[in-house]
Coordinates of C-alpha atoms in Angstrom, one line a residue:
Chain A
M24 CA 87.0 134.1 160.7
A25 CA 89.0 136.7 158.8
S26 CA 86.1 139.1 158.3
A27 CA 85.1 138.7 162.0
H28 CA 88.6 139.6 162.9
Q29 CA 88.7 142.6 160.7
T30 CA 85.7 144.1 162.3
M31 CA 87.1 143.6 165.7
M32 CA 90.5 145.1 165.0
S33 CA 90.6 148.8 165.6
S34 CA 93.4 151.4 165.0
D35 CA 94.0 154.5 167.0
T36 CA 93.4 157.9 165.5
P37 CA 96.7 159.0 164.0
S38 CA 98.1 162.3 165.1
S39 CA 100.4 163.4 162.3
L40 CA 99.7 164.5 158.8
A41 CA 101.6 161.4 157.5
S42 CA 99.6 159.0 159.5
Q43 CA 96.3 160.3 158.1
L44 CA 97.4 159.3 154.6
P45 CA 97.2 155.9 153.0
H46 CA 99.8 153.5 154.5
S47 CA 102.1 153.3 151.5
L48 CA 102.1 157.0 151.0
C49 CA 102.6 157.5 154.7
D50 CA 105.7 155.4 154.6
V51 CA 107.1 157.3 151.7
L52 CA 106.5 160.7 153.5
N53 CA 107.9 159.4 156.7
F54 CA 111.0 158.2 154.9
V55 CA 111.5 161.4 152.8
F56 CA 110.5 164.2 155.1
F57 CA 110.2 163.2 158.7
E58 CA 113.2 161.0 159.5
P59 CA 116.9 161.5 159.6
A60 CA 119.1 159.2 157.6
G61 CA 120.4 156.2 159.5
V62 CA 118.9 153.1 161.1
M63 CA 115.2 152.9 160.5
T64 CA 114.0 149.6 162.0
L65 CA 110.2 149.0 162.2
I66 CA 109.5 147.6 165.7
L67 CA 106.3 146.0 166.9
G68 CA 105.1 146.0 170.5
I69 CA 102.5 143.5 171.7
D70 CA 100.5 143.7 174.9
P71 CA 98.7 140.4 175.0
G72 CA 95.4 139.8 176.8
S73 CA 92.6 137.3 176.8
R74 CA 90.0 140.0 175.9
I75 CA 92.1 142.7 174.2
T76 CA 95.6 142.5 172.7
G77 CA 97.2 145.9 172.1
Y78 CA 99.7 146.5 169.3
G79 CA 101.9 149.4 168.5
V80 CA 104.4 149.9 165.7
V81 CA 107.2 152.5 165.8
R82 CA 110.1 153.3 163.5
D83 CA 113.4 153.4 165.3
T84 CA 115.3 156.2 163.4
G85 CA 118.5 155.8 165.5
R86 CA 117.8 159.1 167.2
G87 CA 114.4 158.2 168.6
C88 CA 111.1 156.6 167.7
V89 CA 108.5 157.8 165.3
Y90 CA 104.9 156.6 165.5
V91 CA 103.7 154.4 162.7
A92 CA 100.5 152.7 164.0
S93 CA 98.7 151.3 167.0
G94 CA 95.4 149.7 167.9
C95 CA 93.9 146.7 169.6
I96 CA 92.6 143.3 168.6
R97 CA 89.4 142.5 170.4
T98 CA 88.7 138.8 170.7
G99 CA 84.9 139.1 171.2
S100 CA 82.7 136.5 172.9
G101 CA 83.3 133.4 170.8
E102 CA 84.7 130.1 171.9
L103 CA 88.3 129.8 173.1
H104 CA 89.8 128.5 169.8
E105 CA 88.0 131.2 167.8
R106 CA 89.3 133.9 170.2
L107 CA 92.8 132.6 170.1
Q108 CA 92.6 132.4 166.3
I109 CA 91.6 136.1 166.3
V110 CA 94.7 137.0 168.3
Y111 CA 96.9 134.9 166.0
R112 CA 95.5 136.2 162.7
G113 CA 95.3 139.8 164.0
V114 CA 99.0 139.8 165.0
R115 CA 99.9 138.3 161.6
E116 CA 97.8 140.9 159.8
V117 CA 99.5 143.7 161.7
I118 CA 102.9 142.3 160.7
Q119 CA 102.0 141.9 157.1
T120 CA 100.5 145.4 157.0
Y121 CA 103.3 147.3 158.6
G122 CA 106.3 145.1 158.0
P123 CA 108.2 145.2 161.4
V124 CA 111.3 143.0 161.6
T125 CA 111.3 142.6 165.4
M126 CA 108.8 142.3 168.1
G127 CA 108.7 143.0 171.8
I128 CA 106.2 141.5 174.1
E129 CA 105.4 142.0 177.8
K130 CA 106.8 139.3 180.1
V131 CA 104.6 138.4 183.0
F132 CA 106.2 137.5 186.3
M133 CA 103.2 137.6 188.5
A134 CA 99.6 136.9 187.4
R135 CA 96.8 137.4 189.9
N136 CA 96.2 133.6 190.1
A137 CA 96.8 130.4 188.2
D138 CA 93.5 130.8 186.3
S139 CA 94.3 134.2 184.9
A140 CA 97.9 133.2 184.2
L141 CA 96.6 130.3 182.1
K142 CA 94.2 132.6 180.1
L143 CA 97.0 135.2 179.6
G144 CA 99.4 132.4 178.6
Q145 CA 97.1 131.1 175.9
A146 CA 96.7 134.6 174.3
R147 CA 100.5 135.1 174.7
G148 CA 101.2 131.8 173.0
A149 CA 98.9 132.7 170.1
A150 CA 100.6 136.1 169.7
I151 CA 104.1 134.7 169.9
V152 CA 103.5 131.9 167.4
A153 CA 102.1 134.6 165.0
G154 CA 105.3 136.5 165.3
A155 CA 107.4 133.4 164.9
E156 CA 105.5 132.3 161.8
E157 CA 106.2 135.7 160.3
N158 CA 109.9 135.2 161.0
L159 CA 110.3 138.1 163.5
E160 CA 112.9 138.1 166.2
I161 CA 111.1 138.2 169.5
A162 CA 112.1 139.6 172.8
E163 CA 110.3 140.0 176.1
Y164 CA 110.4 142.7 178.7
T165 CA 109.1 143.0 182.3
A166 CA 106.6 145.8 183.1
T167 CA 109.3 147.4 185.2
Q168 CA 111.7 147.4 182.2
V169 CA 109.1 149.0 180.0
K170 CA 108.2 151.7 182.6
Q171 CA 111.9 152.4 183.1
A172 CA 112.5 152.8 179.4
V173 CA 109.6 155.2 178.9
T174 CA 109.4 157.2 182.1
G175 CA 112.8 156.7 183.7
T176 CA 111.3 155.0 186.7
G177 CA 110.0 151.4 187.2
G178 CA 107.3 152.6 189.5
A179 CA 105.3 154.7 187.1
N180 CA 101.6 154.1 186.8
K181 CA 99.6 153.4 183.6
E182 CA 98.6 157.1 183.1
Q183 CA 102.2 158.3 183.4
V184 CA 103.3 155.7 180.9
Q185 CA 100.5 156.8 178.5
M186 CA 101.5 160.5 178.9
M187 CA 105.1 159.8 178.2
V188 CA 104.3 157.6 175.2
M189 CA 102.2 160.5 173.8
H190 CA 105.0 163.0 174.5
M191 CA 107.8 160.8 173.0
L192 CA 105.8 160.0 169.8
K193 CA 104.3 163.5 169.5
L194 CA 100.7 162.1 169.6
T195 CA 97.9 164.7 170.0
S196 CA 95.3 162.2 171.1
K197 CA 95.4 159.4 173.7
P198 CA 95.8 155.9 172.3
Q199 CA 93.5 153.2 173.8
I200 CA 95.3 152.0 177.0
D201 CA 96.3 148.6 175.6
A202 CA 97.6 150.2 172.4
S203 CA 99.5 152.7 174.5
D204 CA 101.1 149.9 176.6
A205 CA 102.0 148.2 173.3
L206 CA 103.7 151.4 172.0
A207 CA 105.6 151.6 175.3
I208 CA 106.8 148.0 174.8
A209 CA 107.9 148.9 171.3
I210 CA 109.8 152.0 172.6
C211 CA 111.5 149.9 175.3
H212 CA 112.5 147.3 172.7
A213 CA 114.0 150.0 170.5
H214 CA 115.9 151.5 173.4
T215 CA 117.3 148.1 174.6
R216 CA 118.3 147.1 171.1
S217 CA 120.1 150.4 170.5
S218 CA 121.9 150.3 173.9
L219 CA 123.2 146.8 173.2
L220 CA 124.7 147.6 169.9
P221 CA 127.8 149.5 168.9
H222 CA 127.0 152.9 167.3
G223 CA 123.3 152.1 167.6
L224 CA 123.4 149.8 164.5
G225 CA 120.8 147.0 164.8
T226 CA 121.2 143.5 163.6
A227 CA 118.5 140.9 163.3
R228 CA 120.1 138.7 165.9
S229 CA 120.3 141.2 168.7
R230 CA 118.0 140.8 171.6
G231 CA 117.1 142.8 174.7
G232 CA 115.5 139.9 176.5
R233 CA 116.0 136.1 176.2
L234 CA 113.0 134.0 176.0
R235 CA 112.7 130.7 177.7
L236 CA 109.6 128.5 178.0
Chain B
M3 CA 112.4 124.9 162.0
A4 CA 110.6 122.2 160.0
S5 CA 113.6 119.9 160.1
A6 CA 114.2 120.5 163.8
H7 CA 110.6 119.7 164.5
Q8 CA 110.7 116.6 162.5
T9 CA 113.6 115.2 164.5
M10 CA 111.9 116.1 167.7
M11 CA 108.6 114.5 166.9
S12 CA 108.4 110.8 167.8
S13 CA 105.7 108.2 167.2
D14 CA 105.0 105.3 169.5
T15 CA 105.7 101.7 168.2
P16 CA 102.5 100.6 166.6
S17 CA 100.9 97.5 167.9
S18 CA 98.8 96.2 165.0
L19 CA 99.7 94.8 161.6
A20 CA 97.9 97.7 160.0
S21 CA 99.8 100.4 161.9
Q22 CA 103.2 98.9 160.8
L23 CA 102.3 99.6 157.2
P24 CA 102.5 102.9 155.3
H25 CA 99.8 105.3 156.4
S26 CA 97.7 105.2 153.2
L27 CA 97.8 101.4 153.1
C28 CA 97.1 101.2 156.8
D29 CA 94.0 103.3 156.3
V30 CA 92.8 101.0 153.5
L31 CA 93.4 97.9 155.6
N32 CA 91.7 99.5 158.7
F33 CA 88.7 100.4 156.5
V34 CA 88.4 97.0 154.7
F35 CA 89.3 94.5 157.3
F36 CA 89.4 95.8 160.9
E37 CA 86.4 98.0 161.3
P38 CA 82.6 97.5 161.2
A39 CA 80.6 99.6 158.9
G40 CA 79.2 102.8 160.4
V41 CA 80.5 106.0 161.7
M42 CA 84.3 106.3 161.4
T43 CA 85.4 109.6 162.7
L44 CA 89.0 110.3 163.2
I45 CA 89.6 111.9 166.5
L46 CA 92.7 113.7 167.8
G47 CA 93.6 114.0 171.5
I48 CA 96.2 116.6 172.6
D49 CA 97.9 116.7 176.0
P50 CA 99.8 120.0 175.8
G51 CA 102.9 120.7 177.8
S52 CA 105.7 123.2 177.8
R53 CA 108.3 120.5 177.3
I54 CA 106.4 117.6 175.7
T55 CA 103.0 117.7 173.9
G56 CA 101.4 114.3 173.6
Y57 CA 99.2 113.4 170.7
G58 CA 96.9 110.5 170.0
V59 CA 94.7 109.7 167.0
V60 CA 91.9 107.1 167.2
R61 CA 89.1 106.1 164.8
D62 CA 85.7 106.1 166.4
T63 CA 83.9 103.2 164.6
G64 CA 80.6 103.7 166.4
R65 CA 81.2 100.5 168.4
G66 CA 84.5 101.6 170.0
C67 CA 87.8 103.2 169.2
V68 CA 90.6 101.8 167.1
Y69 CA 94.2 103.0 167.5
V70 CA 95.6 105.0 164.5
A71 CA 98.7 106.8 165.8
S72 CA 100.3 108.4 168.9
G73 CA 103.5 110.1 169.8
C74 CA 104.9 113.2 171.3
I75 CA 106.2 116.6 170.2
R76 CA 109.4 117.5 172.1
T77 CA 110.0 121.3 172.2
G78 CA 113.8 121.0 172.9
S79 CA 115.8 123.7 174.5
G80 CA 115.4 126.6 172.2
E81 CA 114.0 130.0 172.9
L82 CA 110.3 130.4 173.8
H83 CA 109.0 131.4 170.3
E84 CA 110.9 128.5 168.7
R85 CA 109.5 126.0 171.2
L86 CA 105.9 127.3 170.8
Q87 CA 106.4 127.2 167.0
I88 CA 107.4 123.5 167.3
V89 CA 104.2 122.8 169.2
Y90 CA 102.2 124.7 166.6
R91 CA 103.8 123.1 163.6
G92 CA 103.9 119.7 165.2
V93 CA 100.1 119.7 165.8
R94 CA 99.4 121.0 162.3
E95 CA 101.6 118.2 160.9
V96 CA 99.8 115.5 162.9
I97 CA 96.5 116.8 161.6
Q98 CA 97.7 117.0 158.0
T99 CA 99.1 113.5 158.3
Y100 CA 96.2 111.6 159.8
G101 CA 93.2 113.9 158.9
P102 CA 91.2 114.0 162.1
V103 CA 88.0 116.2 162.0
T104 CA 87.8 116.9 165.7
M105 CA 90.1 117.5 168.6
G106 CA 89.9 117.1 172.3
I107 CA 92.4 118.8 174.6
E108 CA 92.9 118.6 178.4
K109 CA 91.4 121.4 180.4
V110 CA 93.4 122.6 183.3
F111 CA 91.6 123.8 186.4
M112 CA 94.5 123.9 188.8
A113 CA 98.1 124.5 187.9
R114 CA 100.8 124.2 190.5
N115 CA 101.3 128.0 190.5
A116 CA 100.9 131.1 188.3
D117 CA 104.3 130.6 186.6
S118 CA 103.6 127.0 185.5
A119 CA 100.0 128.0 184.5
L120 CA 101.5 130.7 182.2
K121 CA 103.9 128.2 180.6
L122 CA 101.2 125.6 180.1
G123 CA 98.8 128.3 178.8
Q124 CA 101.4 129.3 176.1
A125 CA 101.8 125.7 174.9
R126 CA 98.0 125.2 175.0
G127 CA 97.4 128.4 173.0
A128 CA 99.9 127.3 170.3
A129 CA 98.2 123.8 170.1
I130 CA 94.7 125.2 170.0
V131 CA 95.5 127.8 167.3
A132 CA 97.0 124.9 165.3
G133 CA 93.8 123.0 165.5
A134 CA 91.7 126.1 164.7
E135 CA 93.9 126.9 161.7
E136 CA 93.2 123.4 160.4
N137 CA 89.5 123.9 160.8
L138 CA 89.0 121.2 163.5
E139 CA 86.2 121.4 166.0
I140 CA 87.8 121.6 169.4
A141 CA 86.5 120.5 172.8
E142 CA 88.1 120.4 176.2
Y143 CA 87.8 117.9 179.0
T144 CA 89.0 118.0 182.6
A145 CA 91.4 115.3 183.9
T146 CA 88.5 113.8 185.9
Q147 CA 86.3 113.5 182.8
V148 CA 89.1 111.8 180.9
K149 CA 89.8 109.3 183.8
Q150 CA 86.1 108.6 184.2
A151 CA 85.7 107.9 180.4
V152 CA 88.6 105.5 180.3
T153 CA 88.6 103.8 183.7
G154 CA 85.1 104.4 185.0
T155 CA 86.4 106.4 188.0
G156 CA 87.7 109.9 188.2
G157 CA 90.2 109.0 190.8
A158 CA 92.4 106.7 188.7
N159 CA 96.1 107.3 188.6
K160 CA 98.3 107.7 185.4
E161 CA 99.3 104.1 185.3
Q162 CA 95.7 102.8 185.6
V163 CA 94.8 105.2 182.7
Q164 CA 97.7 103.9 180.6
M165 CA 96.7 100.3 181.3
M166 CA 93.1 100.9 180.3
V167 CA 94.2 102.8 177.1
M168 CA 96.4 99.8 176.2
H169 CA 93.5 97.4 176.8
M170 CA 90.8 99.4 175.0
L171 CA 93.0 100.0 171.9
K172 CA 94.5 96.5 172.0
L173 CA 98.1 97.8 172.2
T174 CA 100.8 95.3 172.9
S175 CA 103.4 97.9 174.1
K176 CA 103.2 100.9 176.4
P177 CA 102.9 104.3 174.7
Q178 CA 105.0 107.1 176.1
I179 CA 103.0 108.6 179.0
D180 CA 102.1 111.9 177.3
A181 CA 101.0 110.0 174.2
S182 CA 99.0 107.7 176.4
D183 CA 97.3 110.7 178.1
A184 CA 96.5 112.1 174.6
L185 CA 95.0 108.8 173.5
A186 CA 92.8 108.8 176.7
I187 CA 91.6 112.3 175.8
A188 CA 90.8 111.1 172.3
I189 CA 88.8 108.2 173.7
C190 CA 87.0 110.5 176.2
H191 CA 86.1 112.8 173.3
A192 CA 84.8 109.9 171.2
H193 CA 82.6 108.7 174.1
T194 CA 81.3 112.2 174.9
R195 CA 80.4 112.9 171.3
S196 CA 78.7 109.5 170.9
S197 CA 76.7 109.9 174.1
L198 CA 75.4 113.3 173.1
L199 CA 74.1 112.2 169.7
P200 CA 71.1 110.2 168.8
H201 CA 72.0 106.7 167.6
G202 CA 75.7 107.5 168.0
L203 CA 75.8 109.5 164.8
G204 CA 78.4 112.2 165.0
T205 CA 78.1 115.7 163.4
A206 CA 80.7 118.3 162.9
R207 CA 79.1 120.7 165.3
S208 CA 78.6 118.4 168.3
R209 CA 80.8 119.2 171.3
G210 CA 81.4 117.5 174.6
G211 CA 82.9 120.6 176.2
R212 CA 82.4 124.2 175.6
L213 CA 85.5 126.4 175.4
R214 CA 85.6 129.8 176.8
L215 CA 88.7 132.0 177.2

């Protein structure tokens, strides 16, 4: 299962010099050269789906977000439990690789129908359990909140969100659309955390959204 | 989390002498005195829910099912990720305690609405990932298939299913309703596995239902 998952997980082409380097070195360079001193919280955004789950990791510097990584976890064509396991293990692997301390995930108010809501719920459950098992704090945001945080308007379309994500994170190439949505969720989570805290200082217990089953 | 989960997981009052004894001794007695020689596969049934997840374990002797354990995992009133983690850890704990090799779970065709389907899907995703992480084979059954297997008719109500579960497993007290449903799913899974196999001999790869996301 682990090897199957590894072949199915893809990362977007990084845009900065730092992100073209090995991860540990990239982290050092980001810390030393690219970021101002202050709060530097690693934030994970997850856009869950029954076929593709997007992920995006940004570093909240206290003055803005810096791109760390993004990509998507493709569940393939196996049986349900195998595909949910790919989501679960994929999210855990992303967390173990990049070390975020907090996770934002898209909240779904209206699915097309009960069947698609059930499928989305299953993938969402697998992703949330993965975050919980890695001891991350988890918050959820509606699509409108994410668009508002990234573009300034809740009515933006996917392309506008993608363009603003590229602009804000100084990306020179387009991320895959699910990865871009995940980065937008991470940015939204960073903004909401900052706006709720005095002097922009984050704590592990602060949340932008409250999650209820 | 583990202690919270333990307090929330309850088992039904056992009905047989063997089930009132410590688990390991119960297993020995079941094996030596209560069961005919032949196939003795331990089967787990799961009835997932956003508030209560029922579980039931039966032993398929090749001539029928013998009660092993049942109960429910209550998710309490915490945040979503805590509640999903309780389902995930609870199902894993049941598997580690009783050692089933295969798991049946109720398939949902029609939820009341998209919102309830999403909630159910999340709990279902957590339960399925737990089974997959414990390397169980997993099959799903519709409510009609479960009723048909237990009562002989797909139109039976919950009380009729509960009465038949008590009769088939020789229980002297009523299991909690979600636990009873889980036992019915386990019985259905046992029947379907047996009917698909020559001479009723089970193999690890045989499935009654095929799962697709």
